[in-house]
JSON list of C-alpha atoms in Angstrom, two decimals:
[
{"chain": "A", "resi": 1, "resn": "UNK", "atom": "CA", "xyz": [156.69, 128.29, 52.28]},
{"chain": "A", "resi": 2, "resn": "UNK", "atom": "CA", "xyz": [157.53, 130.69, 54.80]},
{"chain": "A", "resi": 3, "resn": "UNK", "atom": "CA", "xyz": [156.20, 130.64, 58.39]},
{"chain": "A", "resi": 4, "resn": "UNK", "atom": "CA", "xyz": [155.39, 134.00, 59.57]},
{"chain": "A", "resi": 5, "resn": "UNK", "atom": "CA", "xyz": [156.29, 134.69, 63.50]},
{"chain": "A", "resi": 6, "resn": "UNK", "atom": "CA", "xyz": [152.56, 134.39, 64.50]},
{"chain": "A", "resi": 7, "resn": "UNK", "atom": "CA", "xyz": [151.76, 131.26, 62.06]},
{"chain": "A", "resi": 8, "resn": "UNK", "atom": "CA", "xyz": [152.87, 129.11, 65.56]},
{"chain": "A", "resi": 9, "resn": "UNK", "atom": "CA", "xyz": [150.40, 131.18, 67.84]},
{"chain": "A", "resi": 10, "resn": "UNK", "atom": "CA", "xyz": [147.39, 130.32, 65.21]},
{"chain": "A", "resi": 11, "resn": "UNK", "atom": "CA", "xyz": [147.89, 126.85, 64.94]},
{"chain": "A", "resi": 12, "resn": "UNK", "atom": "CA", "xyz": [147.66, 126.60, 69.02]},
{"chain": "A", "resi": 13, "resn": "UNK", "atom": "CA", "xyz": [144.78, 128.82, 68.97]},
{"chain": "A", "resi": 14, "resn": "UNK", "atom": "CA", "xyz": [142.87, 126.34, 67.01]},
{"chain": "A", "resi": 15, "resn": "UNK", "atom": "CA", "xyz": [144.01, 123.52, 69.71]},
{"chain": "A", "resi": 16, "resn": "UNK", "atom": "CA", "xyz": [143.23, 125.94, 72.29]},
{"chain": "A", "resi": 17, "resn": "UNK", "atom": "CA", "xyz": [140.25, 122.97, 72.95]},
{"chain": "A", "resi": 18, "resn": "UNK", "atom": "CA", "xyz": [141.15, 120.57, 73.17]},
{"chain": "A", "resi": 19, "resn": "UNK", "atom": "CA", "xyz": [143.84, 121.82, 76.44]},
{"chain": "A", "resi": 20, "resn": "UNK", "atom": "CA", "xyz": [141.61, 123.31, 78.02]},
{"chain": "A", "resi": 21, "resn": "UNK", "atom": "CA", "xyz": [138.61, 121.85, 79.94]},
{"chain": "A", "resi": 22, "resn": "UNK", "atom": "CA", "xyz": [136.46, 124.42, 81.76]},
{"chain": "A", "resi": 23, "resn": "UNK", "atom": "CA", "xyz": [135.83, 124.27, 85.59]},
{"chain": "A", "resi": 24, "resn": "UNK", "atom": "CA", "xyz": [132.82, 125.88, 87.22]},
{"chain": "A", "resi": 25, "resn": "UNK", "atom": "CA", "xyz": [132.20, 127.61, 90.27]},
{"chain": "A", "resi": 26, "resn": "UNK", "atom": "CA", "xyz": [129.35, 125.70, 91.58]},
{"chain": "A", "resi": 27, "resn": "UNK", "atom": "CA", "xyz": [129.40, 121.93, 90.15]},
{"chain": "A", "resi": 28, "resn": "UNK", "atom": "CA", "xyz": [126.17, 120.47, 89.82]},
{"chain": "A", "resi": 29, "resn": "UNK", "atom": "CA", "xyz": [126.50, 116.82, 91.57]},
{"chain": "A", "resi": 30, "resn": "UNK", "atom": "CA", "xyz": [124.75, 114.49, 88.66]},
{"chain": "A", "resi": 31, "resn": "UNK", "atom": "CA", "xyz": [122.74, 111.33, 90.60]},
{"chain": "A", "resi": 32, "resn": "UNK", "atom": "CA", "xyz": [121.37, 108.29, 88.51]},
{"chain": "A", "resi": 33, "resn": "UNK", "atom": "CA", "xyz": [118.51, 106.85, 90.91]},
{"chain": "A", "resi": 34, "resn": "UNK", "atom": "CA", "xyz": [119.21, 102.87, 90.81]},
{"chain": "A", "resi": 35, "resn": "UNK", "atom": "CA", "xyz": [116.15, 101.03, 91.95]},
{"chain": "A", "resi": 36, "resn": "UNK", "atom": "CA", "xyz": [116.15, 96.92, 93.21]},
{"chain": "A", "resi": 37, "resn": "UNK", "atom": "CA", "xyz": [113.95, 94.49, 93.57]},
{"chain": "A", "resi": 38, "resn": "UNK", "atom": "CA", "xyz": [112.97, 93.77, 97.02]},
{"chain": "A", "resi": 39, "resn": "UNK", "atom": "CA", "xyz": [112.51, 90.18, 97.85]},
{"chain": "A", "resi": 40, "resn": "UNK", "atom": "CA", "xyz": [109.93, 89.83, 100.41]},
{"chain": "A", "resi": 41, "resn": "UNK", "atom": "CA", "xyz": [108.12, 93.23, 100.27]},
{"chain": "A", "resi": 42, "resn": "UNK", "atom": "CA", "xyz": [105.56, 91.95, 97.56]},
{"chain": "A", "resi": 43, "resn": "UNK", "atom": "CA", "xyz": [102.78, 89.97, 98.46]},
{"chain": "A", "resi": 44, "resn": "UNK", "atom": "CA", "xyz": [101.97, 86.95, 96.57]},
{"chain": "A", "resi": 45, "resn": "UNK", "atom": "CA", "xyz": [100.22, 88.17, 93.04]},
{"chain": "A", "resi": 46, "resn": "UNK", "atom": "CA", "xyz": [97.03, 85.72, 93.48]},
{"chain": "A", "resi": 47, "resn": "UNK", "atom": "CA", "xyz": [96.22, 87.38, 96.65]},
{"chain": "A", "resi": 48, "resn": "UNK", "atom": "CA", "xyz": [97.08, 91.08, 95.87]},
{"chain": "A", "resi": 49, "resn": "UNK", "atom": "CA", "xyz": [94.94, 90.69, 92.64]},
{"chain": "A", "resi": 50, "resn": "UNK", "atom": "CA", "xyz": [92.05, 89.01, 94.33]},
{"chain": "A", "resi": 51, "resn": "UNK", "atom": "CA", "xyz": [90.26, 92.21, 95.49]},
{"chain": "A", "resi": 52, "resn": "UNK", "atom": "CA", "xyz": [90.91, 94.01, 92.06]},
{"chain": "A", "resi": 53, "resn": "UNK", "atom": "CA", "xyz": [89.37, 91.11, 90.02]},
{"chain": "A", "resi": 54, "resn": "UNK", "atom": "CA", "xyz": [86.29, 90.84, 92.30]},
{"chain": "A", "resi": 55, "resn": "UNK", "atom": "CA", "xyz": [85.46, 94.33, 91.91]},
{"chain": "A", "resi": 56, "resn": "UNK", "atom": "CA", "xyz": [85.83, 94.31, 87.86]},
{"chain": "A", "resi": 57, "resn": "UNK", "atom": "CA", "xyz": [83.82, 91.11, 88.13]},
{"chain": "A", "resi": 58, "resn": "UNK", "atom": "CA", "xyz": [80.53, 93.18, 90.06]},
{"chain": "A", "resi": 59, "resn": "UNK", "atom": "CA", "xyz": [81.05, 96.03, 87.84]},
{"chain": "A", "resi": 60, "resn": "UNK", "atom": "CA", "xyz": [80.32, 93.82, 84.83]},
{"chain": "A", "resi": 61, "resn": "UNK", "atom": "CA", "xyz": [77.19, 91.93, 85.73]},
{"chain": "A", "resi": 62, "resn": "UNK", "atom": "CA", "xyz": [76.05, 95.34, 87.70]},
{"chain": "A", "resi": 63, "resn": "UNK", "atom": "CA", "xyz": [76.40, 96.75, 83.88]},
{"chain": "A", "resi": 64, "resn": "UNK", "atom": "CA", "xyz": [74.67, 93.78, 82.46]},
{"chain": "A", "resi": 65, "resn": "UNK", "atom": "CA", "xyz": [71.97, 93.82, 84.70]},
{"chain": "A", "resi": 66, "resn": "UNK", "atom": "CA", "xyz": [71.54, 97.42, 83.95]},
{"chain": "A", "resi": 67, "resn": "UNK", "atom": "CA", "xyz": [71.09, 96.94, 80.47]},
{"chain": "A", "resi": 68, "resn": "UNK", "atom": "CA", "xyz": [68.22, 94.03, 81.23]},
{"chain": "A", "resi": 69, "resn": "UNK", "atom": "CA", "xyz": [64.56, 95.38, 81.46]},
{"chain": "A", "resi": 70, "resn": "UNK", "atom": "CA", "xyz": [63.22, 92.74, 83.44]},
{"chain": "A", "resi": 71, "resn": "UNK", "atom": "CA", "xyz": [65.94, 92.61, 86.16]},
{"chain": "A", "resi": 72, "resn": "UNK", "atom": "CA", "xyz": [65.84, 96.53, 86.73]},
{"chain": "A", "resi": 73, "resn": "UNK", "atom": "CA", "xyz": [62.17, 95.92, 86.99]},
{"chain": "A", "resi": 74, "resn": "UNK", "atom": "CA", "xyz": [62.66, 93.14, 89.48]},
{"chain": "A", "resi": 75, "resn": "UNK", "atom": "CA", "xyz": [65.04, 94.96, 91.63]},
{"chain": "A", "resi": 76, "resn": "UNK", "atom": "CA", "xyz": [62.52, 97.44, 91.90]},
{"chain": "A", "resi": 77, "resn": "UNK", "atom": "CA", "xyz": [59.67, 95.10, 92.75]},
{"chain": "A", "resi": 78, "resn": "UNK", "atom": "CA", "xyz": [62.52, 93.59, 95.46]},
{"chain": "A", "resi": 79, "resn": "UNK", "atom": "CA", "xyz": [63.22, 96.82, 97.19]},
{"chain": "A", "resi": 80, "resn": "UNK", "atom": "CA", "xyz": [59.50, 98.11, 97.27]},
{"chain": "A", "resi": 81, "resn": "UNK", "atom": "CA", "xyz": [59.16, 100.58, 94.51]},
{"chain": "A", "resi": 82, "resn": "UNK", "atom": "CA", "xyz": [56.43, 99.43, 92.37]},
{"chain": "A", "resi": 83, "resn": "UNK", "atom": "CA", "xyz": [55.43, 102.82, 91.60]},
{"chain": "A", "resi": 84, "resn": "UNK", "atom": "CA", "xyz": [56.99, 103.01, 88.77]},
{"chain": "A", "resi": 85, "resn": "UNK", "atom": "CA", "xyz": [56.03, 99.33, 87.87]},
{"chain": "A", "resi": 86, "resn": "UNK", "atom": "CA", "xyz": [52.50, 98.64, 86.22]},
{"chain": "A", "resi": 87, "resn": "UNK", "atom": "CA", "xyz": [50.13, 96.54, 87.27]},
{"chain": "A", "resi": 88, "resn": "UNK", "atom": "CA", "xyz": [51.13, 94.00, 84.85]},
{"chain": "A", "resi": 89, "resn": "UNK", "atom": "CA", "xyz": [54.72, 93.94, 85.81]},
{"chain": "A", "resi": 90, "resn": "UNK", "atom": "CA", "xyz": [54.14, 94.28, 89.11]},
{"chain": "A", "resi": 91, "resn": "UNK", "atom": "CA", "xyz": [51.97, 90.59, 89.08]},
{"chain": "A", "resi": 92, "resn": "UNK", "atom": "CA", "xyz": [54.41, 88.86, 87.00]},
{"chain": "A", "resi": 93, "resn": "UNK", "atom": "CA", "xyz": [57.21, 89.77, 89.08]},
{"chain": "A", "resi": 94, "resn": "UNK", "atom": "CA", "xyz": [55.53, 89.24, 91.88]},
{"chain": "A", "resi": 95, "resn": "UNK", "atom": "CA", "xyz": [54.71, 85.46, 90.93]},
{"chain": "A", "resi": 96, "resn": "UNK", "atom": "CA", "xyz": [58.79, 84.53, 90.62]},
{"chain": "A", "resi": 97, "resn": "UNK", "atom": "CA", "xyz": [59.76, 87.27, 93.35]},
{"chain": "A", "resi": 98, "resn": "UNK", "atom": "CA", "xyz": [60.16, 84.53, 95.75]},
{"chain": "A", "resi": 99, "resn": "UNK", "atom": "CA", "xyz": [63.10, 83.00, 93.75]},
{"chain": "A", "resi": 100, "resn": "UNK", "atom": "CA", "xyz": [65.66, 86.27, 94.02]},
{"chain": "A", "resi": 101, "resn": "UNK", "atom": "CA", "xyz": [67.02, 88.35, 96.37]},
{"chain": "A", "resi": 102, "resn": "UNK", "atom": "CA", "xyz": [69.57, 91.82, 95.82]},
{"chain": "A", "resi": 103, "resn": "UNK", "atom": "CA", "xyz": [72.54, 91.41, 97.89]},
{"chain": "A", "resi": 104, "resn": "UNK", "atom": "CA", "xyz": [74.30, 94.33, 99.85]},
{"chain": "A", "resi": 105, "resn": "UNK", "atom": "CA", "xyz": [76.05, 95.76, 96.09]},
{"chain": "A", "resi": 106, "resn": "UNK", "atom": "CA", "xyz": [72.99, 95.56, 94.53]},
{"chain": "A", "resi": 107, "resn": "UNK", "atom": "CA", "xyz": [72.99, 92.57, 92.73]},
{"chain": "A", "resi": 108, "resn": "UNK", "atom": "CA", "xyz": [70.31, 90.57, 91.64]},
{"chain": "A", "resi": 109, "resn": "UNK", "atom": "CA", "xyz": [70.61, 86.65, 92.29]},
{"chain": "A", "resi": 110, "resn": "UNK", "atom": "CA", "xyz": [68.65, 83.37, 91.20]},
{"chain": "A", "resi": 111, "resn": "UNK", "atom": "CA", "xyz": [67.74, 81.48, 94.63]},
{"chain": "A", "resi": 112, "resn": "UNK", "atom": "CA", "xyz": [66.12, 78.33, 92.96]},
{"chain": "A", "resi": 113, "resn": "UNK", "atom": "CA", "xyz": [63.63, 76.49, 94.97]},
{"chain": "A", "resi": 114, "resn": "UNK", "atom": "CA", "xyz": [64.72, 73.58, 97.40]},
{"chain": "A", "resi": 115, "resn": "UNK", "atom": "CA", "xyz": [62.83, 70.38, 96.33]},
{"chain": "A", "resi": 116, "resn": "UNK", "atom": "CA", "xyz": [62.04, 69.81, 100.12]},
{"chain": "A", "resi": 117, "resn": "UNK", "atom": "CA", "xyz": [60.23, 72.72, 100.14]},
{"chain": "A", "resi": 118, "resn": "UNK", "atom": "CA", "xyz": [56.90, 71.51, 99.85]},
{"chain": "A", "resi": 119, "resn": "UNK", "atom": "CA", "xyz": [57.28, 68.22, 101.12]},
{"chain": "A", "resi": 120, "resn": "UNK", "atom": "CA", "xyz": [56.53, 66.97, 105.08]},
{"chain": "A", "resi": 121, "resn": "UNK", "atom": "CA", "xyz": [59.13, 65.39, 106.78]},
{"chain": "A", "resi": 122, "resn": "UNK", "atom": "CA", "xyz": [57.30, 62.48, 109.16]},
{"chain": "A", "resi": 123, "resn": "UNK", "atom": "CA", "xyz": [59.14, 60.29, 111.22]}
]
């Protein structure tokens, strides 16, 4: 075989790649964003969960009151609106209405009665 005078210029043409790496004009700077772990900036997890917890804890039993006939009724019958109550309703809750009271978030809570209610204290 025979090499022809531009059989040497091919072959470094096809290596022509692998010597030479291009350079640009404007580089682009390439940053990989490390994050730690700061030791004190956390608070403890009881107390930063405390709030959340509480909160889904009144949604759920303001949902499940919701969904309870009697205990919209008696909310109603607590804040004054017994328009919408009849007569009926209106007696019977007003026969227990002494035993709950709606707090600030609009729940409704069980107050049972003291035994010393009724009694006389004498000396």
């Amino acid at each position: 075989v025979r090499e022809s005078p531009g059989y040497q210029d091919l072959v470094t043409q096809n290596r022509l790649d692998e010597n030479l790496i291009p350079k640009t004009e404007n580089p682009v700077v390439r940053v990989a964003a490390v994050t730690i772990r700061a030791g004190r900036a956390r608070s403890p997890v009881g107390a930063m969960e405390e709030g959340l917890i509480r909160e889904i804890r009144v949604d759920r039993i303001k949902q499940a009151q919701e969904e309870e006939v009697w205990i919209t009724g008696m909310k109603e019958y607590l804040s004054g609106s017994i328009a919408d109550l009849t007569q009926a309703e209106a007696r019977s809750y007003g026969k227990i209405a002494a035993d709950y009271e709606v707090d600030e978030q609009d729940l409704l809570f069980y107050c049972p009665p003291r035994q010393d209610r009724g009694t006389i204290v004498t000396d």
